[in-house]
């Protein structure tokens, strides 16, 4: 990545345009299972006192009634996003009673799929669409995979940066096209180097044996209730986690906006025999939204997505086509059970430097052979990332994880130094230095520390994460909840139900017609 990166950083600094990097926006989405006091998945519905899961802008549900999702606004400072996330946790804890919020990505004890209640969003057409989509996921992949939780890091560059870069790079594209092309260059380089994030921040080396019940696997036994891989970094991101036979043959192209839209739209409109056999609507109701490879865009799982805020009723792919990319969503971040929020300031600072480096680096497309190498490298790292002597493939050469990692970090440090100048401190370069230590000593990685903590405590996965979850609850509650934030969230909970009621009363179409219109966009 070095040559293009150095050229772009030199242009930005020599032309006095460093401040164009001021104003990066950050948002965080975090999922988390509610459990009972024993650490089993909650059998209660989404707490009414938290508001409507359909319309609440900050607290909702993901796949199941038990899987909470917190959504922060976009902030100029990642510290403000983290603080808002802490406040959402604190408010939620007030309404959980004796329940806990599971502090890890891989699920708690789940006796069977029947214990996972699909999320409910009311009687409106849009609410029914959300629920039926989840019913489709159940029939296609089973409920257990949907119990996995993660953190999504939303990132957008300052609007003032794009005209500066366009002028410096002497591009003739209009600003919207140039911005989208820039975000897709970021995505391409993210995919090339994302294995490093999995090594540095992967935090799911072990899981509950209940997750694998009835499935073949080659995991090692930690104890009666725990399975693990000794050198794994992120089993969440392995084939044990998000796996999908129907999607395995997809070739979604992340090189350019047009190719991304074309290949994703094709998948949304291509019938899949097994899903056709399942059927869409029966006497018992809908089994899925349609019988295509993907019901909707969100069903395609990727570790990064180009995003654009949608208008009411608008499909994501339509929003991207009409108005271009607005921000990117990084989706490969595990919840770190060693941290109260699952992510901290240092990780956010490193992520910023990493993503800006991706933007300013290698402009070349990712071809099919390189795409296969990317997938192979990621698979090696999530399953064996800390294994002594492990090599990855870089171009046509084998290279060790530490050696390649240090090369990437040396590039990121160049970006971090510039970001330090913008921020007026050294936090970005400090964050990079902290990651260098993890490459020199794998025992400093979260995945290694989790296994070491389990060994030291004598606890298996379920007991260890439950212990950590209780510890984090106490820690977050001790930070307190600002009075104005308390009042804001209480009012929002009430108004969200009023908004849901208005949506339900305003529906004019029957659901069949509504669904047909939505899918036809």
Short mmCIF file of C-alpha atoms in Angstrom, two decimals:
data_model
loop_
_atom_site.label_atom_id
_atom_site.label_comp_id
_atom_site.label_asym_id
_atom_site.label_seq_id
_atom_site.Cartn_x
_atom_site.Cartn_y
_atom_site.Cartn_z
CA UNK A 1 0.00 0.00 0.00
CA UNK A 2 2.99 2.28 0.63
CA UNK A 3 3.63 4.10 -2.67
CA UNK A 4 0.10 5.45 -3.22
CA UNK A 5 -0.29 6.21 0.49
CA UNK A 6 2.94 8.18 0.71
CA UNK A 7 2.05 10.14 -2.43
CA UNK A 8 -1.42 11.06 -1.13
CA UNK A 9 -0.20 11.98 2.35
CA UNK A 10 2.55 14.10 0.80
CA UNK A 11 0.03 15.93 -1.39
CA UNK A 12 -2.28 16.58 1.56
CA UNK A 13 0.48 17.88 3.83
CA UNK A 14 2.46 19.89 1.25
CA UNK A 15 -0.69 21.60 -0.05
CA UNK A 16 -1.67 22.55 3.52
CA UNK A 17 -4.83 20.44 3.42
CA UNK A 18 -4.35 18.41 6.62
CA UNK A 19 -7.44 19.99 8.18
CA UNK A 20 -9.52 18.44 5.40
CA UNK A 21 -9.21 15.27 7.51
CA UNK A 22 -10.87 17.03 10.46
CA UNK A 23 -14.49 16.03 10.91
CA UNK A 24 -14.55 12.26 10.45
CA UNK A 25 -17.91 10.94 11.68
CA UNK A 26 -18.22 7.83 13.84
CA UNK A 27 -21.17 5.73 14.89
CA UNK A 28 -21.37 2.41 16.72
CA UNK A 29 -23.97 -0.34 16.55
CA UNK A 30 -23.68 -3.08 19.13
CA UNK A 31 -25.74 -6.23 19.51
CA UNK A 32 -26.09 -8.15 22.76
CA UNK A 33 -28.17 -11.08 23.97
CA UNK A 34 -30.33 -10.74 27.06
CA UNK A 35 -29.92 -13.72 29.36
CA UNK A 36 -31.60 -14.84 32.53
CA UNK A 37 -29.68 -14.75 35.80
CA UNK A 38 -28.23 -18.20 35.09
CA UNK A 39 -26.81 -17.20 31.71
CA UNK A 40 -29.41 -18.89 29.47
CA UNK A 41 -31.03 -16.94 26.65
CA UNK A 42 -33.94 -14.82 27.87
CA UNK A 43 -37.47 -16.10 27.27
CA UNK A 44 -39.08 -12.71 27.85
CA UNK A 45 -40.09 -10.26 25.16
CA UNK A 46 -38.27 -7.03 24.38
CA UNK A 47 -38.81 -4.85 27.49
CA UNK A 48 -41.72 -2.48 26.85
CA UNK A 49 -40.05 0.19 28.98
CA UNK A 50 -37.23 0.41 26.43
CA UNK A 51 -39.62 1.52 23.70
CA UNK A 52 -40.74 0.21 20.33
CA UNK A 53 -38.24 -2.04 18.57
CA UNK A 54 -39.71 -0.85 15.26
CA UNK A 55 -39.24 2.89 15.64
CA UNK A 56 -36.78 3.58 18.48
CA UNK A 57 -33.73 5.24 16.96
CA UNK A 58 -31.21 3.93 19.53
CA UNK A 59 -32.49 0.73 21.18
CA UNK A 60 -34.03 -2.00 19.05
CA UNK A 61 -33.79 -5.73 18.44
CA UNK A 62 -31.88 -7.60 15.77
CA UNK A 63 -32.91 -11.16 14.89
CA UNK A 64 -34.61 -12.25 18.09
CA UNK A 65 -36.60 -10.74 20.93
CA UNK A 66 -33.58 -11.40 23.16
CA UNK A 67 -30.97 -9.84 20.85
CA UNK A 68 -30.77 -6.15 21.72
CA UNK A 69 -29.16 -3.68 19.36
CA UNK A 70 -27.80 -0.32 20.46
CA UNK A 71 -27.31 2.40 17.83
CA UNK A 72 -25.46 5.63 18.52
CA UNK A 73 -25.81 8.78 16.44
CA UNK A 74 -22.87 9.83 14.29
CA UNK A 75 -20.33 11.93 16.21
CA UNK A 76 -17.23 13.84 15.17
CA UNK A 77 -15.37 12.29 18.10
CA UNK A 78 -15.40 8.53 18.56
CA UNK A 79 -15.18 9.21 22.31
CA UNK A 80 -18.66 10.74 22.15
CA UNK A 81 -20.01 7.66 20.35
CA UNK A 82 -18.50 5.42 23.04
CA UNK A 83 -19.93 7.62 25.78
CA UNK A 84 -23.40 7.50 24.19
CA UNK A 85 -23.07 3.70 23.93
CA UNK A 86 -22.28 3.57 27.66
CA UNK A 87 -25.37 5.65 28.39
CA UNK A 88 -27.55 3.29 26.33
CA UNK A 89 -26.19 0.36 28.33
CA UNK A 90 -26.80 2.16 31.60
CA UNK A 91 -30.41 3.05 30.70
CA UNK A 92 -31.08 -0.50 29.53
CA UNK A 93 -29.72 -2.08 32.69
CA UNK A 94 -32.33 -0.12 34.64
CA UNK A 95 -35.04 -2.07 32.79
CA UNK A 96 -33.59 -5.59 32.77
CA UNK A 97 -34.46 -6.63 36.30
CA UNK A 98 -32.46 -9.76 37.10
CA UNK A 99 -31.49 -10.32 33.48
CA UNK A 100 -27.96 -9.80 32.17
CA UNK A 101 -26.56 -8.46 28.92
CA UNK A 102 -24.25 -11.12 27.47
CA UNK A 103 -20.81 -9.56 27.06
CA UNK A 104 -19.48 -11.64 24.15
CA UNK A 105 -20.12 -12.34 20.49
CA UNK A 106 -20.68 -16.09 20.63
CA UNK A 107 -23.99 -16.93 22.30
CA UNK A 108 -24.81 -18.00 25.82
CA UNK A 109 -26.34 -21.36 26.65
CA UNK A 110 -29.20 -22.10 24.23
CA UNK A 111 -30.91 -25.45 24.71
CA UNK A 112 -32.54 -25.51 21.27
CA UNK A 113 -33.73 -23.35 18.40
CA UNK A 114 -37.12 -23.20 20.11
CA UNK A 115 -35.57 -21.07 22.85
CA UNK A 116 -34.87 -18.30 20.31
CA UNK A 117 -37.97 -16.14 19.78
CA UNK A 118 -37.99 -14.25 16.49
CA UNK A 119 -38.23 -10.48 16.94
CA UNK A 120 -41.68 -8.92 16.71
CA UNK A 121 -42.27 -5.44 15.27
CA UNK A 122 -46.05 -4.97 15.41
CA UNK A 123 -48.82 -5.24 12.83
CA UNK A 124 -47.77 -2.62 10.28
CA UNK A 125 -46.62 -3.65 6.83
CA UNK A 126 -43.04 -2.62 7.52
CA UNK A 127 -43.15 -4.43 10.87
CA UNK A 128 -44.46 -7.60 9.25
CA UNK A 129 -41.79 -7.38 6.55
CA UNK A 130 -39.08 -7.27 9.23
CA UNK A 131 -40.49 -10.29 11.05
CA UNK A 132 -41.09 -12.39 7.92
CA UNK A 133 -37.55 -11.67 6.75
CA UNK A 134 -36.35 -13.18 10.03
CA UNK A 135 -38.66 -16.18 9.58
CA UNK A 136 -36.94 -16.64 6.22
CA UNK A 137 -33.53 -16.59 7.90
CA UNK A 138 -34.74 -19.31 10.28
CA UNK A 139 -35.83 -21.59 7.43
CA UNK A 140 -32.67 -20.90 5.42
CA UNK A 141 -29.95 -21.09 8.06
CA UNK A 142 -31.51 -22.05 11.37
CA UNK A 143 -31.96 -19.79 14.36
CA UNK A 144 -28.70 -20.55 16.14
CA UNK A 145 -26.48 -18.66 13.70
CA UNK A 146 -28.65 -15.58 14.20
CA UNK A 147 -27.86 -15.56 17.93
CA UNK A 148 -24.31 -14.37 17.25
CA UNK A 149 -23.66 -10.74 18.20
CA UNK A 150 -21.10 -8.21 17.03
CA UNK A 151 -20.12 -4.57 16.80
CA UNK A 152 -20.50 -2.48 13.66
CA UNK A 153 -18.24 0.55 13.33
CA UNK A 154 -19.75 3.21 11.07
CA UNK A 155 -17.28 5.61 9.51
CA UNK A 156 -17.63 8.54 7.14
CA UNK A 157 -15.00 10.97 5.93
CA UNK A 158 -15.47 14.76 6.09
CA UNK A 159 -17.42 16.16 3.16
CA UNK A 160 -14.71 18.82 2.88
CA UNK A 161 -12.12 16.11 2.11
CA UNK A 162 -13.63 14.93 -1.18
CA UNK A 163 -13.18 18.12 -3.26
CA UNK A 164 -9.65 18.43 -1.89
CA UNK A 165 -8.76 14.86 -2.91
CA UNK A 166 -10.45 15.27 -6.28
CA UNK A 167 -8.35 18.34 -7.02
CA UNK A 168 -5.11 16.81 -5.70
CA UNK A 169 -5.67 13.65 -7.78
CA UNK A 170 -6.80 15.70 -10.81
CA UNK A 171 -9.97 13.66 -11.22
CA UNK A 172 -12.63 14.65 -13.74
CA UNK A 173 -15.44 12.73 -12.02
CA UNK A 174 -18.35 14.63 -10.49
CA UNK A 175 -18.20 14.83 -6.71
CA UNK A 176 -20.78 12.10 -6.03
CA UNK A 177 -19.02 9.66 -8.35
CA UNK A 178 -15.61 10.55 -6.91
CA UNK A 179 -16.84 10.07 -3.34
CA UNK A 180 -18.35 6.66 -4.10
CA UNK A 181 -15.20 5.60 -5.96
CA UNK A 182 -13.14 6.69 -2.95
CA UNK A 183 -15.21 4.66 -0.53
CA UNK A 184 -14.93 1.60 -2.77
CA UNK A 185 -11.15 2.02 -2.90
CA UNK A 186 -11.26 2.08 0.90
CA UNK A 187 -13.34 -1.12 0.85
CA UNK A 188 -10.94 -2.91 -1.52
CA UNK A 189 -7.94 -2.12 0.65
CA UNK A 190 -9.88 -2.97 3.80
CA UNK A 191 -10.50 -6.43 2.41
CA UNK A 192 -6.82 -6.85 1.58
CA UNK A 193 -5.76 -6.06 5.14
CA UNK A 194 -8.80 -7.03 7.23
CA UNK A 195 -7.07 -10.19 8.41
CA UNK A 196 -4.96 -7.92 10.62
CA UNK A 197 -8.06 -6.60 12.42
CA UNK A 198 -9.14 -10.20 13.06
CA UNK A 199 -5.74 -10.95 14.58
CA UNK A 200 -5.51 -7.79 16.66
CA UNK A 201 -9.10 -7.59 17.92
CA UNK A 202 -10.64 -11.03 17.41
CA UNK A 203 -12.22 -12.02 20.72
CA UNK A 204 -14.05 -15.30 20.15
CA UNK A 205 -11.60 -18.22 20.48
CA UNK A 206 -14.11 -20.34 22.44
CA UNK A 207 -17.85 -20.96 22.51
CA UNK A 208 -20.62 -22.79 24.30
CA UNK A 209 -20.96 -26.42 23.23
CA UNK A 210 -24.72 -25.78 22.91
CA UNK A 211 -23.96 -23.67 19.82
CA UNK A 212 -22.63 -26.74 17.98
CA UNK A 213 -25.28 -29.20 19.17
CA UNK A 214 -26.15 -31.59 16.34
CA UNK A 215 -23.44 -30.23 14.03
CA UNK A 216 -20.18 -31.85 12.99
CA UNK A 217 -17.04 -29.93 13.92
CA UNK A 218 -13.34 -30.32 14.66
CA UNK A 219 -13.14 -28.03 17.68
CA UNK A 220 -11.25 -29.11 20.77
CA UNK A 221 -12.97 -29.75 24.10
CA UNK A 222 -12.11 -27.29 26.88
CA UNK A 223 -14.59 -28.75 29.33
CA UNK A 224 -18.02 -30.35 29.23
CA UNK A 225 -19.73 -27.13 28.07
CA UNK A 226 -16.93 -25.39 26.15
CA UNK A 227 -15.37 -25.85 22.72
CA UNK A 228 -12.39 -23.89 21.38
CA UNK A 229 -9.42 -23.71 19.06
CA UNK A 230 -6.11 -23.07 20.83
CA UNK A 231 -4.85 -20.47 18.32
CA UNK A 232 -8.19 -19.10 17.08
CA UNK A 233 -8.83 -15.38 17.08
CA UNK A 234 -12.45 -15.06 15.91
CA UNK A 235 -14.62 -18.17 15.60
CA UNK A 236 -17.49 -15.74 15.02
CA UNK A 237 -15.97 -14.87 11.66
CA UNK A 238 -15.16 -18.48 10.78
CA UNK A 239 -17.29 -21.01 8.91
CA UNK A 240 -18.68 -22.06 12.29
CA UNK A 241 -20.24 -18.64 12.64
CA UNK A 242 -21.58 -16.87 9.59
CA UNK A 243 -21.71 -19.66 6.99
CA UNK A 244 -24.06 -19.85 4.06
CA UNK A 245 -24.00 -22.48 1.30
CA UNK A 246 -26.34 -20.53 -0.96
CA UNK A 247 -24.15 -17.42 -0.66
CA UNK A 248 -20.88 -19.28 -1.11
CA UNK A 249 -21.32 -19.20 -4.88
CA UNK A 250 -22.06 -15.49 -4.99
CA UNK A 251 -19.47 -13.21 -6.52
CA UNK A 252 -20.48 -9.83 -5.16
CA UNK A 253 -18.02 -7.35 -6.64
CA UNK A 254 -16.67 -4.71 -4.27
CA UNK A 255 -14.53 -2.95 -6.88
CA UNK A 256 -16.95 -0.21 -7.96
CA UNK A 257 -20.42 1.04 -7.07
CA UNK A 258 -21.98 -0.03 -10.37
CA UNK A 259 -20.55 -3.55 -10.23
CA UNK A 260 -21.56 -3.88 -6.57
CA UNK A 261 -25.14 -2.84 -7.32
CA UNK A 262 -25.31 -5.08 -10.38
CA UNK A 263 -24.04 -8.25 -8.68
CA UNK A 264 -26.04 -7.68 -5.49
CA UNK A 265 -29.23 -6.98 -7.44
CA UNK A 266 -28.66 -10.14 -9.44
CA UNK A 267 -28.46 -12.17 -6.23
CA UNK A 268 -31.66 -10.57 -4.92
CA UNK A 269 -33.46 -11.54 -8.13
CA UNK A 270 -31.99 -15.02 -8.76
CA UNK A 271 -34.19 -17.96 -7.67
CA UNK A 272 -32.55 -20.64 -5.53
CA UNK A 273 -33.95 -24.17 -5.96
CA UNK A 274 -33.86 -25.13 -2.28
CA UNK A 275 -35.73 -21.96 -1.33
CA UNK A 276 -38.25 -22.48 -4.14
CA UNK A 277 -38.90 -25.94 -2.75
CA UNK A 278 -39.47 -24.41 0.69
CA UNK A 279 -42.19 -22.14 -0.68
CA UNK A 280 -42.91 -18.49 0.07
CA UNK A 281 -46.47 -18.41 1.41
CA UNK A 282 -48.50 -21.33 2.71
CA UNK A 283 -51.76 -21.74 4.59
CA UNK A 284 -49.80 -21.08 7.78
CA UNK A 285 -48.46 -17.78 6.45
CA UNK A 286 -45.20 -16.52 4.96
CA UNK A 287 -42.08 -18.66 5.25
CA UNK A 288 -39.84 -16.08 3.58
CA UNK A 289 -40.12 -12.85 1.60
CA UNK A 290 -39.23 -14.60 -1.66
CA UNK A 291 -37.37 -17.69 -2.86
CA UNK A 292 -34.30 -15.94 -4.27
CA UNK A 293 -30.68 -16.38 -3.19
CA UNK A 294 -31.11 -13.27 -1.04
CA UNK A 295 -34.47 -12.08 0.26
CA UNK A 296 -33.14 -8.52 0.60
CA UNK A 297 -29.71 -6.86 0.53
CA UNK A 298 -29.07 -7.20 4.26
CA UNK A 299 -29.08 -10.99 4.00
CA UNK A 300 -25.72 -10.89 2.22
CA UNK A 301 -23.09 -11.16 4.91
CA UNK A 302 -19.86 -9.28 4.37
CA UNK A 303 -17.26 -7.84 6.73
CA UNK A 304 -17.74 -4.34 5.32
CA UNK A 305 -20.64 -2.60 3.56
CA UNK A 306 -21.06 0.63 1.61
CA UNK A 307 -24.01 2.49 3.11
CA UNK A 308 -26.38 5.36 2.46
CA UNK A 309 -29.20 6.48 4.76
CA UNK A 310 -32.44 5.32 3.14
CA UNK A 311 -35.64 7.27 2.74
CA UNK A 312 -38.81 5.78 4.21
CA UNK A 313 -39.61 2.52 2.42
CA UNK A 314 -36.50 2.75 0.22
CA UNK A 315 -34.27 -0.26 -0.43
CA UNK A 316 -30.56 0.17 0.36
CA UNK A 317 -29.42 -0.65 -3.17
CA UNK A 318 -31.77 2.02 -4.56
CA UNK A 319 -30.40 4.63 -2.15
CA UNK A 320 -26.83 3.81 -3.22
CA UNK A 321 -27.73 3.96 -6.90
CA UNK A 322 -29.48 7.32 -6.61
CA UNK A 323 -27.24 9.19 -4.16
CA UNK A 324 -23.98 7.26 -3.88
CA UNK A 325 -22.05 6.02 -0.86
CA UNK A 326 -22.39 8.08 2.31
CA UNK A 327 -20.41 6.00 4.81
CA UNK A 328 -19.04 2.51 5.36
CA UNK A 329 -19.97 -0.06 7.98
CA UNK A 330 -17.18 -2.28 9.36
CA UNK A 331 -18.78 -5.54 10.49
CA UNK A 332 -15.94 -7.86 11.53
CA UNK A 333 -15.53 -6.51 15.07
CA UNK A 334 -16.06 -9.01 17.89
CA UNK A 335 -17.44 -7.95 21.25
CA UNK A 336 -14.42 -8.08 23.54
CA UNK A 337 -15.60 -9.65 26.83
CA UNK A 338 -12.61 -8.11 28.62
CA UNK A 339 -13.94 -4.58 28.00
CA UNK A 340 -17.10 -3.08 29.57
CA UNK A 341 -18.50 -1.91 26.22
CA UNK A 342 -16.81 -4.61 24.11
CA UNK A 343 -14.71 -1.91 22.40
CA UNK A 344 -12.61 0.96 23.73
CA UNK A 345 -11.11 4.28 22.68
CA UNK A 346 -7.77 2.85 21.58
CA UNK A 347 -9.46 0.40 19.24
CA UNK A 348 -11.61 3.17 17.75
CA UNK A 349 -8.54 5.38 17.19
CA UNK A 350 -6.71 2.53 15.49
CA UNK A 351 -9.75 1.82 13.33
CA UNK A 352 -9.80 5.44 12.15
CA UNK A 353 -6.13 5.35 11.18
CA UNK A 354 -6.60 1.96 9.51
CA UNK A 355 -9.56 3.14 7.43
CA UNK A 356 -7.97 6.42 6.32
CA UNK A 357 -4.91 4.42 5.28
CA UNK A 358 -7.16 2.17 3.19
CA UNK A 359 -8.68 5.24 1.51
CA UNK A 360 -5.32 6.72 0.53
CA UNK A 361 -3.63 3.48 -0.59
CA UNK A 362 -3.51 1.09 -3.56
CA UNK A 363 -6.14 2.12 -6.15
CA UNK A 364 -6.10 -1.19 -8.08
CA UNK A 365 -9.11 -3.50 -8.31
CA UNK A 366 -9.33 -6.86 -6.54
CA UNK A 367 -9.43 -9.64 -9.15
CA UNK A 368 -10.83 -13.13 -8.62
CA UNK A 369 -7.53 -14.84 -7.68
CA UNK A 370 -6.78 -12.10 -5.13
CA UNK A 371 -10.31 -12.42 -3.76
CA UNK A 372 -9.67 -16.12 -3.15
CA UNK A 373 -6.40 -15.29 -1.39
CA UNK A 374 -8.18 -12.77 0.82
CA UNK A 375 -10.74 -15.37 1.89
CA UNK A 376 -8.02 -17.96 2.50
CA UNK A 377 -5.91 -15.58 4.60
CA UNK A 378 -8.93 -14.56 6.67
CA UNK A 379 -9.84 -18.19 7.28
CA UNK A 380 -6.33 -18.99 8.46
CA UNK A 381 -6.26 -16.04 10.84
CA UNK A 382 -9.67 -16.60 12.45
CA UNK A 383 -8.90 -20.29 13.07
CA UNK A 384 -5.12 -20.33 13.63
CA UNK A 385 -4.03 -16.69 13.78
CA UNK A 386 -1.75 -17.01 16.83
CA UNK A 387 -0.16 -20.30 15.77
CA UNK A 388 3.66 -20.02 15.82
CA UNK A 389 5.09 -19.88 12.30
CA UNK A 390 1.72 -19.43 10.57
CA UNK A 391 2.19 -17.97 7.08
CA UNK A 392 -0.26 -16.11 4.85
CA UNK A 393 -0.11 -15.50 1.11
CA UNK A 394 0.88 -12.03 -0.05
CA UNK A 395 0.91 -11.87 -3.82
CA UNK A 396 2.81 -15.01 -4.80
CA UNK A 397 4.89 -15.12 -1.62
CA UNK A 398 4.43 -16.73 1.80
CA UNK A 399 4.88 -14.35 4.72
CA UNK A 400 4.48 -14.75 8.48
CA UNK A 401 1.70 -12.97 10.35
CA UNK A 402 4.07 -10.72 12.36
CA UNK A 403 6.18 -9.81 9.33
CA UNK A 404 3.22 -8.77 7.17
CA UNK A 405 1.46 -7.19 10.10
CA UNK A 406 4.40 -4.91 10.84
CA UNK A 407 4.55 -3.84 7.18
CA UNK A 408 0.89 -2.82 7.30
CA UNK A 409 1.31 -1.08 10.65
CA UNK A 410 4.25 0.92 9.30
CA UNK A 411 1.87 2.34 6.68
CA UNK A 412 -0.87 3.00 9.21
CA UNK A 413 1.63 4.81 11.44
CA UNK A 414 2.28 7.30 8.62
CA UNK A 415 -1.43 8.08 8.51
CA UNK A 416 -1.67 8.15 12.30
CA UNK A 417 1.06 10.79 12.47
CA UNK A 418 -0.98 13.05 10.20
CA UNK A 419 -4.16 12.41 12.20
CA UNK A 420 -2.23 13.29 15.37
CA UNK A 421 -1.48 16.68 13.82
CA UNK A 422 -5.18 17.19 13.16
CA UNK A 423 -6.15 16.13 16.70
CA UNK A 424 -3.28 17.93 18.45
CA UNK A 425 -2.19 14.87 20.42
CA UNK A 426 -0.54 11.48 19.89
CA UNK A 427 -3.46 9.12 20.41
CA UNK A 428 -3.51 7.72 16.88
CA UNK A 429 0.18 6.82 16.78
CA UNK A 430 -0.13 5.51 20.36
CA UNK A 431 -2.93 3.20 19.20
CA UNK A 432 -0.73 1.87 16.38
CA UNK A 433 2.16 1.27 18.78
CA UNK A 434 -0.09 -0.77 21.04
CA UNK A 435 -0.96 -3.07 18.12
CA UNK A 436 2.73 -3.55 17.26
CA UNK A 437 3.18 -5.10 20.68
CA UNK A 438 0.47 -7.68 19.90
CA UNK A 439 2.35 -8.78 16.79
CA UNK A 440 5.55 -9.15 18.80
CA UNK A 441 3.73 -11.06 21.55
CA UNK A 442 0.51 -12.92 20.55
CA UNK A 443 -0.30 -13.43 24.24
CA UNK A 444 -1.33 -9.75 24.33
CA UNK A 445 -4.18 -10.30 21.85
CA UNK A 446 -7.74 -10.43 23.25
CA UNK A 447 -8.22 -14.00 22.02
CA UNK A 448 -5.16 -15.21 23.95
CA UNK A 449 -6.07 -13.20 27.03
CA UNK A 450 -9.58 -14.67 27.08
CA UNK A 451 -8.27 -18.24 27.03
CA UNK A 452 -5.67 -17.37 29.66
CA UNK A 453 -8.35 -15.82 31.90
CA UNK A 454 -10.52 -18.91 31.52
CA UNK A 455 -7.59 -21.11 32.43
CA UNK A 456 -6.59 -18.99 35.42
CA UNK A 457 -10.14 -18.80 36.76
CA UNK A 458 -10.89 -22.45 36.10
CA UNK A 459 -14.08 -21.45 34.32
CA UNK A 460 -15.54 -22.64 31.04
CA UNK A 461 -16.89 -20.29 28.38
CA UNK A 462 -20.42 -19.85 29.73
CA UNK A 463 -19.37 -19.27 33.34
CA UNK A 464 -16.52 -16.93 32.38
CA UNK A 465 -18.65 -14.72 30.12
CA UNK A 466 -21.46 -14.60 32.69
CA UNK A 467 -18.93 -13.49 35.29
CA UNK A 468 -17.59 -10.81 32.94
CA UNK A 469 -21.11 -9.68 32.04
CA UNK A 470 -21.98 -9.09 35.69
CA UNK A 471 -18.68 -7.30 36.24
CA UNK A 472 -19.29 -5.00 33.26
CA UNK A 473 -22.84 -4.27 34.39
CA UNK A 474 -21.52 -3.03 37.74
CA UNK A 475 -18.78 -1.03 36.03
CA UNK A 476 -21.13 0.67 33.55
CA UNK A 477 -23.76 1.46 36.19
CA UNK A 478 -21.05 3.02 38.36
CA UNK A 479 -20.32 5.48 35.53
CA UNK A 480 -23.86 6.80 35.93
CA UNK A 481 -26.46 8.14 33.54
CA UNK A 482 -26.74 11.87 32.89
CA UNK A 483 -30.12 13.29 33.91
CA UNK A 484 -30.71 14.86 30.50
CA UNK A 485 -29.87 11.57 28.78
CA UNK A 486 -32.20 9.69 31.15
CA UNK A 487 -35.05 12.09 30.33
CA UNK A 488 -34.31 11.92 26.61
CA UNK A 489 -34.41 8.12 26.50
CA UNK A 490 -37.54 7.92 28.65
CA UNK A 491 -39.37 10.34 26.34
CA UNK A 492 -38.08 8.50 23.28
CA UNK A 493 -39.41 5.19 24.61
CA UNK A 494 -42.90 6.70 24.90
CA UNK A 495 -42.83 8.56 21.59
CA UNK A 496 -41.54 5.47 19.75
CA UNK A 497 -44.78 3.62 20.56
CA UNK A 498 -46.80 6.61 19.39
CA UNK A 499 -44.84 6.57 16.14
CA UNK A 500 -45.40 2.83 15.72
CA UNK A 501 -49.14 3.31 16.24
CA UNK A 502 -49.24 6.05 13.59
CA UNK A 503 -47.46 3.80 11.10
CA UNK A 504 -49.94 1.01 11.75
CA UNK A 505 -52.93 3.35 11.36
CA UNK A 506 -51.60 4.91 8.16
CA UNK A 507 -51.16 1.65 6.22
CA UNK A 508 -53.37 1.74 3.14
CA UNK A 509 -52.21 -1.39 1.31
CA UNK A 510 -52.68 -5.05 2.14
CA UNK A 511 -49.40 -6.75 2.96
CA UNK A 512 -49.19 -8.81 -0.23
CA UNK A 513 -49.36 -5.65 -2.34
CA UNK A 514 -46.96 -3.80 -0.06
CA UNK A 515 -44.42 -6.61 -0.30
CA UNK A 516 -44.70 -6.84 -4.07
CA UNK A 517 -44.15 -3.07 -4.40
CA UNK A 518 -41.16 -3.15 -2.05
CA UNK A 519 -39.45 -6.03 -3.85
CA UNK A 520 -40.10 -4.42 -7.25
CA UNK A 521 -38.00 -1.31 -6.45
#
